[in-house]
Short mmCIF file of C-alpha atoms in Angstrom, two decimals:
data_model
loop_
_atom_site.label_atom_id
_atom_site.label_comp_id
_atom_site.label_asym_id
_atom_site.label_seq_id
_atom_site.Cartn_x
_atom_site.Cartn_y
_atom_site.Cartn_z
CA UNK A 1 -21.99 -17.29 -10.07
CA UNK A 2 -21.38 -13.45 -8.48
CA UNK A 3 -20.82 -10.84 -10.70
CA UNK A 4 -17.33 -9.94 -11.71
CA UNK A 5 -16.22 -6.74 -10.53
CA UNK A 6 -13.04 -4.80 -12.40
CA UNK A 7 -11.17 -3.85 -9.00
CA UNK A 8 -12.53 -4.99 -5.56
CA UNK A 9 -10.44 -3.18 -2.57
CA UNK A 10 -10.04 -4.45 0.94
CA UNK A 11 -10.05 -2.02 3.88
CA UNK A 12 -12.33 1.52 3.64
CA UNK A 13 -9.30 3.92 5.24
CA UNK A 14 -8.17 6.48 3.05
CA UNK A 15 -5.68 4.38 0.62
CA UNK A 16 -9.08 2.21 0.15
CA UNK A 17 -11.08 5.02 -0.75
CA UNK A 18 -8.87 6.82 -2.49
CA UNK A 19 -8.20 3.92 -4.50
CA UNK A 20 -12.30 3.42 -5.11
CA UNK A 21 -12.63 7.42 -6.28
CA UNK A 22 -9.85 6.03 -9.26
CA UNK A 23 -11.06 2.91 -9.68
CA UNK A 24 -14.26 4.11 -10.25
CA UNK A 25 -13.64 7.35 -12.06
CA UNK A 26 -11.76 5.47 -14.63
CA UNK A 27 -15.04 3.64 -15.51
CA UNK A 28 -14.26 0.41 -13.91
CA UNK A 29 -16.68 -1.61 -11.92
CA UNK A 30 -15.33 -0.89 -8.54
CA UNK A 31 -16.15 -2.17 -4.58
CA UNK A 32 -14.63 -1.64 -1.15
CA UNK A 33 -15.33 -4.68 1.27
CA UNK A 34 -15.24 -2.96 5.02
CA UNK A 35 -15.24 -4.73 8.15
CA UNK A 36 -16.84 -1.48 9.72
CA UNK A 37 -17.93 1.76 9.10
CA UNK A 38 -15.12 3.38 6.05
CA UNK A 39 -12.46 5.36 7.73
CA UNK A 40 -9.73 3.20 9.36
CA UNK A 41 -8.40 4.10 11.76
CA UNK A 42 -7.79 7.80 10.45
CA UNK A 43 -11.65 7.56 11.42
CA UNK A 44 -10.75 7.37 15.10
CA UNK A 45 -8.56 11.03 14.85
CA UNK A 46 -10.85 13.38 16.22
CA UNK A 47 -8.18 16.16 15.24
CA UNK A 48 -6.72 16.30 11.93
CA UNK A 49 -4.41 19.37 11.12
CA UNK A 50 -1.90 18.02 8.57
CA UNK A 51 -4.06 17.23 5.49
CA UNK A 52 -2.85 20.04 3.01
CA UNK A 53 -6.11 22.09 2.08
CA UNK A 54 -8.09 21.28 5.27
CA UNK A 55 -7.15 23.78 7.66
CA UNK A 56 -7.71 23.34 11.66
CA UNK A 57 -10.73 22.20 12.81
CA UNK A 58 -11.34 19.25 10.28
CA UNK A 59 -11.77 16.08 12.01
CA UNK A 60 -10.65 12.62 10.44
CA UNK A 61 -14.48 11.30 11.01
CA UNK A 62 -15.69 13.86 8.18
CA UNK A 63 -12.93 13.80 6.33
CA UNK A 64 -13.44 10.32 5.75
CA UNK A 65 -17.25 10.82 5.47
CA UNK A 66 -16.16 13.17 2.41
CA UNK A 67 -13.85 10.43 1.08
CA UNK A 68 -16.07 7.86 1.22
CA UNK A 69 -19.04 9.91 -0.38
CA UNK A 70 -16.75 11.11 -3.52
CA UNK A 71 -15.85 7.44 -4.26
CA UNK A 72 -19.51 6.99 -4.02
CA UNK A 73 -20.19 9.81 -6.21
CA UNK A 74 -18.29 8.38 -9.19
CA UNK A 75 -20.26 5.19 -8.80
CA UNK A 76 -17.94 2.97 -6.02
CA UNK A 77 -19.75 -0.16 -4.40
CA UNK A 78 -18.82 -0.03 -0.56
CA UNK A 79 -20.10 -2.71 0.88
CA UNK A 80 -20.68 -4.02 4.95
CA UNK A 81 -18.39 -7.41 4.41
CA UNK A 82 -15.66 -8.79 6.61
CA UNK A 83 -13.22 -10.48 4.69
CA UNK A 84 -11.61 -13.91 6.14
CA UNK A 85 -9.98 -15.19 3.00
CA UNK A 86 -9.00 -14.72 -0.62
CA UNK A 87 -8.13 -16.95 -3.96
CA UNK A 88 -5.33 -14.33 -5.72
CA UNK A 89 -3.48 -16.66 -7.87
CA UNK A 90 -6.22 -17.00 -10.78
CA UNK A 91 -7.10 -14.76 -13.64
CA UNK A 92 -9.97 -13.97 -11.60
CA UNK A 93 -9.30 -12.98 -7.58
CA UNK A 94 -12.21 -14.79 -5.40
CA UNK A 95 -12.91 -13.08 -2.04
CA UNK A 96 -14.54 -14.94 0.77
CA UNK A 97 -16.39 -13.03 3.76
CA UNK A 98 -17.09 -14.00 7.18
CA UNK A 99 -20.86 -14.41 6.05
CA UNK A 100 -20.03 -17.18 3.62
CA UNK A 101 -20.43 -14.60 0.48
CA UNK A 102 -18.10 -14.45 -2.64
CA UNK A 103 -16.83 -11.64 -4.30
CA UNK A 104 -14.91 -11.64 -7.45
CA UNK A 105 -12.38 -9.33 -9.53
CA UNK A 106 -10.06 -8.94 -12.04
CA UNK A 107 -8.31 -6.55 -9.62
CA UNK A 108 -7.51 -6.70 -5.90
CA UNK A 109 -6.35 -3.82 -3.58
CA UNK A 110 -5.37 -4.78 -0.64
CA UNK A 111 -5.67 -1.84 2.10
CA UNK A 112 -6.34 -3.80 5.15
CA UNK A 113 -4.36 -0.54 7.30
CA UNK A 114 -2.08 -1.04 10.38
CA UNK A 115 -3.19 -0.64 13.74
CA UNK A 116 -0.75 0.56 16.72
CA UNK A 117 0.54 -2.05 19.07
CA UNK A 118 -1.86 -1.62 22.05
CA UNK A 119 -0.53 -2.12 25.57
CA UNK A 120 -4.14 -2.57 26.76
CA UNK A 121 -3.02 -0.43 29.61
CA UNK A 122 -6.01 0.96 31.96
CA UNK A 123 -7.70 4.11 30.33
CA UNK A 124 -5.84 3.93 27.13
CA UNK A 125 -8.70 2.81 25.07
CA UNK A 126 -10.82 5.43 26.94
CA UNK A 127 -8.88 8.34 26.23
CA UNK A 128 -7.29 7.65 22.73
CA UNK A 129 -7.48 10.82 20.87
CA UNK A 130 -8.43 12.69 24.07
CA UNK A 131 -4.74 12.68 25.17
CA UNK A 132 -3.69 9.35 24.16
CA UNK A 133 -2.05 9.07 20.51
CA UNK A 134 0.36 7.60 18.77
CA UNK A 135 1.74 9.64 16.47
CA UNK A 136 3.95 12.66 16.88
CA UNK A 137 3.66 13.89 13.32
CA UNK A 138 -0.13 14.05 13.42
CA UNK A 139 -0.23 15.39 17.49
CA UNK A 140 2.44 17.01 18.60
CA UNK A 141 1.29 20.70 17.93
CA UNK A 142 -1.83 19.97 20.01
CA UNK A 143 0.70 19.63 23.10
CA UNK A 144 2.46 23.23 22.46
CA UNK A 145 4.05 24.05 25.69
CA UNK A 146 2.46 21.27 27.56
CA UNK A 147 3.85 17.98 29.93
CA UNK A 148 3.87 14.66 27.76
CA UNK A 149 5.21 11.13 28.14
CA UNK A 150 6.05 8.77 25.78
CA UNK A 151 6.05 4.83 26.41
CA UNK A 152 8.72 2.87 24.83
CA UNK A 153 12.46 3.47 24.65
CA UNK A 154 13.19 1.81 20.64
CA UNK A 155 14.62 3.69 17.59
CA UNK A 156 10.99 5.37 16.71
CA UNK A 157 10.28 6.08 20.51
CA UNK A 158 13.12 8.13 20.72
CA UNK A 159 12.98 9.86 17.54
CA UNK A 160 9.32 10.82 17.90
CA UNK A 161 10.33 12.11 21.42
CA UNK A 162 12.82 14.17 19.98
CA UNK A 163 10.16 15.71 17.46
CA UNK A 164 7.75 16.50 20.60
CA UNK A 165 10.28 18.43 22.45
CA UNK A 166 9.61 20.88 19.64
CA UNK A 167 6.36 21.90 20.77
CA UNK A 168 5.96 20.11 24.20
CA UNK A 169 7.51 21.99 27.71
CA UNK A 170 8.87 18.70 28.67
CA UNK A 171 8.83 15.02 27.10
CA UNK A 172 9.11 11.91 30.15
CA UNK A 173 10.25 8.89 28.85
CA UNK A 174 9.09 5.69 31.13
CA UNK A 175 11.70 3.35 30.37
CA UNK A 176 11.98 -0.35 31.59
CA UNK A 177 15.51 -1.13 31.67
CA UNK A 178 18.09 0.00 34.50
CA UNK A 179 19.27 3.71 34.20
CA UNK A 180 21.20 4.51 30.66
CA UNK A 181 20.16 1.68 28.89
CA UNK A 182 18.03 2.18 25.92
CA UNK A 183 16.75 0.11 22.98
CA UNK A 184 17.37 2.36 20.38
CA UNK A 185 20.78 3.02 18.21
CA UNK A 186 23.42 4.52 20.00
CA UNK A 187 23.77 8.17 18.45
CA UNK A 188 19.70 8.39 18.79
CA UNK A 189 20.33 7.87 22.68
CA UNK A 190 23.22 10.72 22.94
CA UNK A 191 21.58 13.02 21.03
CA UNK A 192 18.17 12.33 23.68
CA UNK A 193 20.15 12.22 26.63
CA UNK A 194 21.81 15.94 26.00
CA UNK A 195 18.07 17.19 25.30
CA UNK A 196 17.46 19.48 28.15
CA UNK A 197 13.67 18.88 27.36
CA UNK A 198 13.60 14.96 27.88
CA UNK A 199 12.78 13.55 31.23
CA UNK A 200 13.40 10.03 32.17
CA UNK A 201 11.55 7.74 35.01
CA UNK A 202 13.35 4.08 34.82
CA UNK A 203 13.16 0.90 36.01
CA UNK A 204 9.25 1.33 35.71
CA UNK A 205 5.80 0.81 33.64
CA UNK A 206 2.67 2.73 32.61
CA UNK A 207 0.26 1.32 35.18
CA UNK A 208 -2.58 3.58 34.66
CA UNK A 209 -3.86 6.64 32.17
CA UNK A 210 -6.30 8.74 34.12
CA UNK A 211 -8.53 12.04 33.03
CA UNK A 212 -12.04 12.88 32.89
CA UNK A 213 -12.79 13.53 29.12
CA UNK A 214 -9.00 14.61 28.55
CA UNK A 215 -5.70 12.94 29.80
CA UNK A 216 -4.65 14.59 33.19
CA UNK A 217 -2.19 12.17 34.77
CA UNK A 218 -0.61 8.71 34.79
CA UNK A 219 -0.31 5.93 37.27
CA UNK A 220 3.72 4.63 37.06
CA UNK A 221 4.80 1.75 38.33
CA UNK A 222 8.54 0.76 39.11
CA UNK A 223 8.99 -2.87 38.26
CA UNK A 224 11.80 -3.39 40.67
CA UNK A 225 10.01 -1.90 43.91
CA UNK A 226 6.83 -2.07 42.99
CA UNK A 227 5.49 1.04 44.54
CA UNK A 228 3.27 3.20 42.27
CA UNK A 229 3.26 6.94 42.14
CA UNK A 230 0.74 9.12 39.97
CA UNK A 231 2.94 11.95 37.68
CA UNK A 232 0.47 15.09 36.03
CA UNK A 233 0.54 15.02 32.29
CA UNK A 234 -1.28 16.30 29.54
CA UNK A 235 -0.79 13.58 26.86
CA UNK A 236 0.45 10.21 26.64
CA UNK A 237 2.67 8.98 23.36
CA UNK A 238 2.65 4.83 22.47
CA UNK A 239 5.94 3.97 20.52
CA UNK A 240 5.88 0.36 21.02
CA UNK A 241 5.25 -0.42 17.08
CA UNK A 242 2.54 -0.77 14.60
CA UNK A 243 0.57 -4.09 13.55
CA UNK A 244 -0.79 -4.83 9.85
CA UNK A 245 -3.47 -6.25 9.39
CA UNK A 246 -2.10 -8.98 7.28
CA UNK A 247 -2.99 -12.17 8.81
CA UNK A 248 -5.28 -13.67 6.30
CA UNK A 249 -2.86 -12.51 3.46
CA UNK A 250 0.18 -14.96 4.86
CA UNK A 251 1.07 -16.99 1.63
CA UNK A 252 -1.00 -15.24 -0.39
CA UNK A 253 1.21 -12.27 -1.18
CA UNK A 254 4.67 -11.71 -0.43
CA UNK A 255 4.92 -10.06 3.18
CA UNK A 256 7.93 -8.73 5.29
CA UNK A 257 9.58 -9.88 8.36
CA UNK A 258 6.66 -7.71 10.72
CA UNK A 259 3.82 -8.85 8.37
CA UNK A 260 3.68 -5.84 6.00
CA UNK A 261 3.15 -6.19 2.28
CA UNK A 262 6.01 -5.90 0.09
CA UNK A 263 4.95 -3.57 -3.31
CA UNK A 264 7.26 -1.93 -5.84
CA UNK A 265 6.48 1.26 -6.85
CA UNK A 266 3.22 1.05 -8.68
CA UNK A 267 1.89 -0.93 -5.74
CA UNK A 268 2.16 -4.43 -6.96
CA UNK A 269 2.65 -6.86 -4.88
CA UNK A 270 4.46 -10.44 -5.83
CA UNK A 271 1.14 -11.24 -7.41
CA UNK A 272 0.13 -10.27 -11.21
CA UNK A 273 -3.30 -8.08 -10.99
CA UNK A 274 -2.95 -7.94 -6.69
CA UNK A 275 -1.75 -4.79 -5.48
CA UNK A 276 -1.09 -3.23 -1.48
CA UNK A 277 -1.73 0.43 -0.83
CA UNK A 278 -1.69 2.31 2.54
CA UNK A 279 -0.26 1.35 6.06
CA UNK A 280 -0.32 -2.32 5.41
CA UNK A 281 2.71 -1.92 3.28
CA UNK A 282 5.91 -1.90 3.47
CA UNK A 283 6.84 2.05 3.52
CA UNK A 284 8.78 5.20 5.43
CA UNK A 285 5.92 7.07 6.41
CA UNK A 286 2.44 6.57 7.38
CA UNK A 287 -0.23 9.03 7.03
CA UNK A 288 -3.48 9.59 6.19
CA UNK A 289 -1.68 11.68 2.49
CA UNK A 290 0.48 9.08 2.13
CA UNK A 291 -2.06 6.45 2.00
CA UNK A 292 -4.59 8.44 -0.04
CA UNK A 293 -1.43 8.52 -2.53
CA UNK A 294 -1.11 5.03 -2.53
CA UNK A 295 -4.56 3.77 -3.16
CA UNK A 296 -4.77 6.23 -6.04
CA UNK A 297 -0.96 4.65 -7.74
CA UNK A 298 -2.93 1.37 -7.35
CA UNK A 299 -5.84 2.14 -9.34
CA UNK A 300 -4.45 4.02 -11.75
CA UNK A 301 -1.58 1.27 -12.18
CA UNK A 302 -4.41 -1.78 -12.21
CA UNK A 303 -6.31 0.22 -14.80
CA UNK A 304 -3.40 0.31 -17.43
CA UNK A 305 -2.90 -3.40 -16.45
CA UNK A 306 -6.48 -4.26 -17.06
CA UNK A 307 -6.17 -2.60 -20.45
CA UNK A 308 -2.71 -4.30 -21.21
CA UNK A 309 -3.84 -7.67 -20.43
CA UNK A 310 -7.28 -7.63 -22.16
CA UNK A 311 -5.75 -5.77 -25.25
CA UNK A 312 -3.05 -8.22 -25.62
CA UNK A 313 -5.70 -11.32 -24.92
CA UNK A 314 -8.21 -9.84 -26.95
CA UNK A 315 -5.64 -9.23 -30.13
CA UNK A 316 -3.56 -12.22 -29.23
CA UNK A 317 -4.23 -14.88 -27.43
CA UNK A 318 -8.09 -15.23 -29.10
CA UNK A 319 -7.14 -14.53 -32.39
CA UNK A 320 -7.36 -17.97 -34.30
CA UNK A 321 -4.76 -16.99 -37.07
CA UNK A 322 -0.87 -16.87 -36.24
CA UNK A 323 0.36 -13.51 -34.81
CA UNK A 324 3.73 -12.19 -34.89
CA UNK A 325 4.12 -10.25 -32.02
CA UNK A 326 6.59 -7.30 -32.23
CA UNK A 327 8.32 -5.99 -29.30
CA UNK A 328 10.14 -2.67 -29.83
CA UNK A 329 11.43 0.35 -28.14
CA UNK A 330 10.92 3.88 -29.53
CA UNK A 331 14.75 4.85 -28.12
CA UNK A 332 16.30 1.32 -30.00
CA UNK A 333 16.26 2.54 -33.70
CA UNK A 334 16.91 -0.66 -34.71
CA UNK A 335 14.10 -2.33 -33.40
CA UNK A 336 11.95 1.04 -35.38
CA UNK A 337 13.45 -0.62 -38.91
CA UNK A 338 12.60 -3.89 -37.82
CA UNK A 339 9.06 -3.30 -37.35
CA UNK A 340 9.05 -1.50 -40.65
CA UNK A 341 10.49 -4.30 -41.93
CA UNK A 342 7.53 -6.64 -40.28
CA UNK A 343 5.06 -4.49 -41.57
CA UNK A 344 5.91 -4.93 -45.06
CA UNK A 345 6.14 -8.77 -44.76
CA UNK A 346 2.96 -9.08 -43.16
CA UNK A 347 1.48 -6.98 -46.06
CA UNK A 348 2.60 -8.99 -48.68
CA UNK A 349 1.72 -12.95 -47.20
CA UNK A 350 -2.40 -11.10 -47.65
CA UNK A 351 -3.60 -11.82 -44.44
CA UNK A 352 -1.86 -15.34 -43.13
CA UNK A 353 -0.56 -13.72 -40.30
CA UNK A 354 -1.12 -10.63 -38.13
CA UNK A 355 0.95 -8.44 -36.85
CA UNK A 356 1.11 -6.94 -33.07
CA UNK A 357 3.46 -4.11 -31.76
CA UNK A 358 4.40 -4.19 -28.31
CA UNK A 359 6.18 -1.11 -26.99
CA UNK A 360 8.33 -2.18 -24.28
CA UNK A 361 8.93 1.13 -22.81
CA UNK A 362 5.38 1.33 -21.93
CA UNK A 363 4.38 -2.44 -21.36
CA UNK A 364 7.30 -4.31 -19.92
CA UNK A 365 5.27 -6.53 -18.37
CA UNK A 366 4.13 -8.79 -21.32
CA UNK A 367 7.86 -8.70 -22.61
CA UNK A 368 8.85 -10.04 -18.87
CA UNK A 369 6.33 -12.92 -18.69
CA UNK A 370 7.10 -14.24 -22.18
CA UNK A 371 11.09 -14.18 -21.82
CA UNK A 372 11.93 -11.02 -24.09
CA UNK A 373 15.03 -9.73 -22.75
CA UNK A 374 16.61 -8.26 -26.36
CA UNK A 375 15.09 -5.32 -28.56
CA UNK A 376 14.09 -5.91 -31.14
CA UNK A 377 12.79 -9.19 -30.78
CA UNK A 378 9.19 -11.26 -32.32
CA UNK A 379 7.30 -14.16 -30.77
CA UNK A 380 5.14 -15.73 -32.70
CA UNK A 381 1.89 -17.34 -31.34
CA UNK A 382 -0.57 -19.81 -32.51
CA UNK A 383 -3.97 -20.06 -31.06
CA UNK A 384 -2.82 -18.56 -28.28
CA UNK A 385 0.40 -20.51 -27.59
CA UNK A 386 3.52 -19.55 -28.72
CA UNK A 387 5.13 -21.31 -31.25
CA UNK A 388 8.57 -19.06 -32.16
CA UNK A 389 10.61 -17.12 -30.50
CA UNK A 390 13.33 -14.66 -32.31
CA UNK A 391 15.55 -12.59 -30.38
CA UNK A 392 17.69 -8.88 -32.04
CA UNK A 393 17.30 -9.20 -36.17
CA UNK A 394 16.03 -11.13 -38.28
CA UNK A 395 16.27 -11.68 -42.29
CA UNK A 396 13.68 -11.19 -44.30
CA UNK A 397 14.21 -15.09 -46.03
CA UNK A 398 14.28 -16.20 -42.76
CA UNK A 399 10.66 -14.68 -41.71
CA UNK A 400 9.38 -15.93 -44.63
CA UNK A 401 10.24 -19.09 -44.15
CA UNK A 402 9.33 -19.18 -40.49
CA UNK A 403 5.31 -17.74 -41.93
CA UNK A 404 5.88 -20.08 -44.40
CA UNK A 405 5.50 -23.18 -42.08
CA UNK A 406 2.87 -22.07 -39.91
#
């Protein structure tokens, strides 16, 4: 049988990494299973102008180098393995690679990242980041005062073209449908179509990207002629949507409409002990800050997790004597006198039973999966099962009674 790892993390981009320099740096045995080289696709951004504290000039490829040698540095595992499928539901998360291998964890990230929605489009794979991008947040300032296009005519294709025509001379939308009609919301399409800055070419298709080392011009093609004419450009914008990476995790973990995980605020996902961090989630912006952000929530969440559930097993569930098991709130006063109250009890049977607190302010999570919905209230377990359950107040006679019998 492998070794048991606290927190194993799918998917090297930042969220991934960020989530291993936690993980790790909290003293819990930590790996990243990568497909590829650690980076995502933040890895493929030559230019990267946005990170606060790295001013121009840094380059996603060693930024990510420097992410993925910190969590290295505080002892994370990242390891060459292509996951294809995963066991979540157990106490202990099983992860299966391509190469037949098992990994498993009390933990599981998952970080698998987003890709955009490729047209596959002639000389758009060549001259991604050399022109080519798809995102205005992270690109626009490179095209100060320069020609663009953008491809797609939907809610985030117009919005994104309004945000260029902040830095770029003109913005050229290539637009499928018949003159006027758009995909996006109404008010987005008034506001564009009063921009003196936004071009549009309809009825047509990007045929062809073409430039030698940089983007230079395009090849359009109108669908309803057919005839092809070449326009000069200096940068091409895809808005045609994003695609998770979420294949393998259908049924596994809760997932949205588009595929992308669904995660609360601390990152959990529908799963206890499985949590989602970076694009691959559900979430309003996505960037190489807002997924370091999330991979740290998730290892900082899964480590006070770790040390809820193994507390509570270790003083609770494995204990062979009874245990009454307190659960309190430090802004109820009543449930303060009750464990008072408890204390004293406990004290004076020498020893039959033992006494837990549980502050649900802190750990609402335990209180949740055994049904405790008033403060103050006491469960009482037995070898690990419980046996009692006593919800607000209780009288002294009546505990008694109820230790009494046990």
């Amino acid at each position: 049988m492998s070794e048991i790892y606290d927190i194993i993390i799918v998917g090297a981009g930042p969220a991934g990494l960020a989530a291993g320099v936690y993980g790790s740096r909290s003293r819990l045995k930590t790996a990243i299973l990568t497909k590829g080289k650690p980076g995502g696709q933040a890895a493929t951004t030559q230019d990267l102008e946005n990170y606060p504290g790295f001013s121009r000039g840094t380059t996603g490829p060693a930024l990510m180098e420097a992410m993925a040698e910190h969590a290295k540095s505080f002892g994370t595992e990242i390891i060459r393995e292509e996951v294809v499928d995963l066991d979540l539901d157990g106490e202990i998360k099983i992860f299966k690679t391509k190469s037949g291998n098992e990994y498993r964890a009390k933990i599981a990230i998952l970080a698998p990242g987003a890709e955009p929605r490729s047209l596959n489009i002639k000389g758009e794979k060549t001259l991604r980041g050399k022109g080519v991008s798809y995102c205005a947040t992270c690109d626009a300032d490179f095209f100060e005062d320069l020609d663009v296009i953008v491809v797609g005519n939907g809610d985030a294709a117009v919005e994104e073209a309004m945000y260029l025509t902040k830095f770029a001379e003109t913005v050229t939308i290539i637009v499928i449908h018949d003159e006027g009609i758009l995909d996006c919301n109404k008010a987005s399409a008034e506001v564009a179509f009063a921009n003196p800055k936004i071009k549009w070419v309809w009825n047509s298709v990007l045929d062809e990207i073409k430039g030698d080392g940089l983007v230079e011009s395009v090849m359009i093609k109108n669908i309803k002629t057919g005839e092809i004419s070449e326009m000069e450009t200096n940068g091409v914008f895809f808005f045609v949507g994003t695609v998770p990476k979420t294949e393998m995790l259908k049924g596994k973990v809760e997932l949205n409409e588009q595929g992308y995980i669904i995660t609360n605020d601390l990152m959990e996902t529908s799963v206890p002990g499985v949590y989602g961090a970076g694009d691959a989630r559900v979430k309003y912006l996505r960037q190489v800050i807002t997924a370091a952000s999330d991979g740290a929530i998730a290892s900082v969440a899964a480590e006070k997790y770790l040390a809820e559930e193994e507390g509570f097993k270790e003083r609770v569930l494995a204990v062979k004597e009874p245990v009454l098991v307190a659960f309190w709130a430090p802004q109820i006063e009543a449930s303060i006198e009750e464990v008072f109250k408890l204390e004293k009890i406990v004290s004076e049977v020498n020893g039959k039973v033992k006494l837990v607190k549980i502050d649900t302010y802190r750990n609402q999570r335990v209180a949740k999966r055994y049904g405790v919905t008033e403060i103050p209230s006491v469960v009482i377990f037995k070898q690990g099962a419980v046996v009692e359950k006593i919800a607000g107040l209780c009288s002294d006679k009546e505990l008694l009674e109820k230790i009494n019998s046990l």
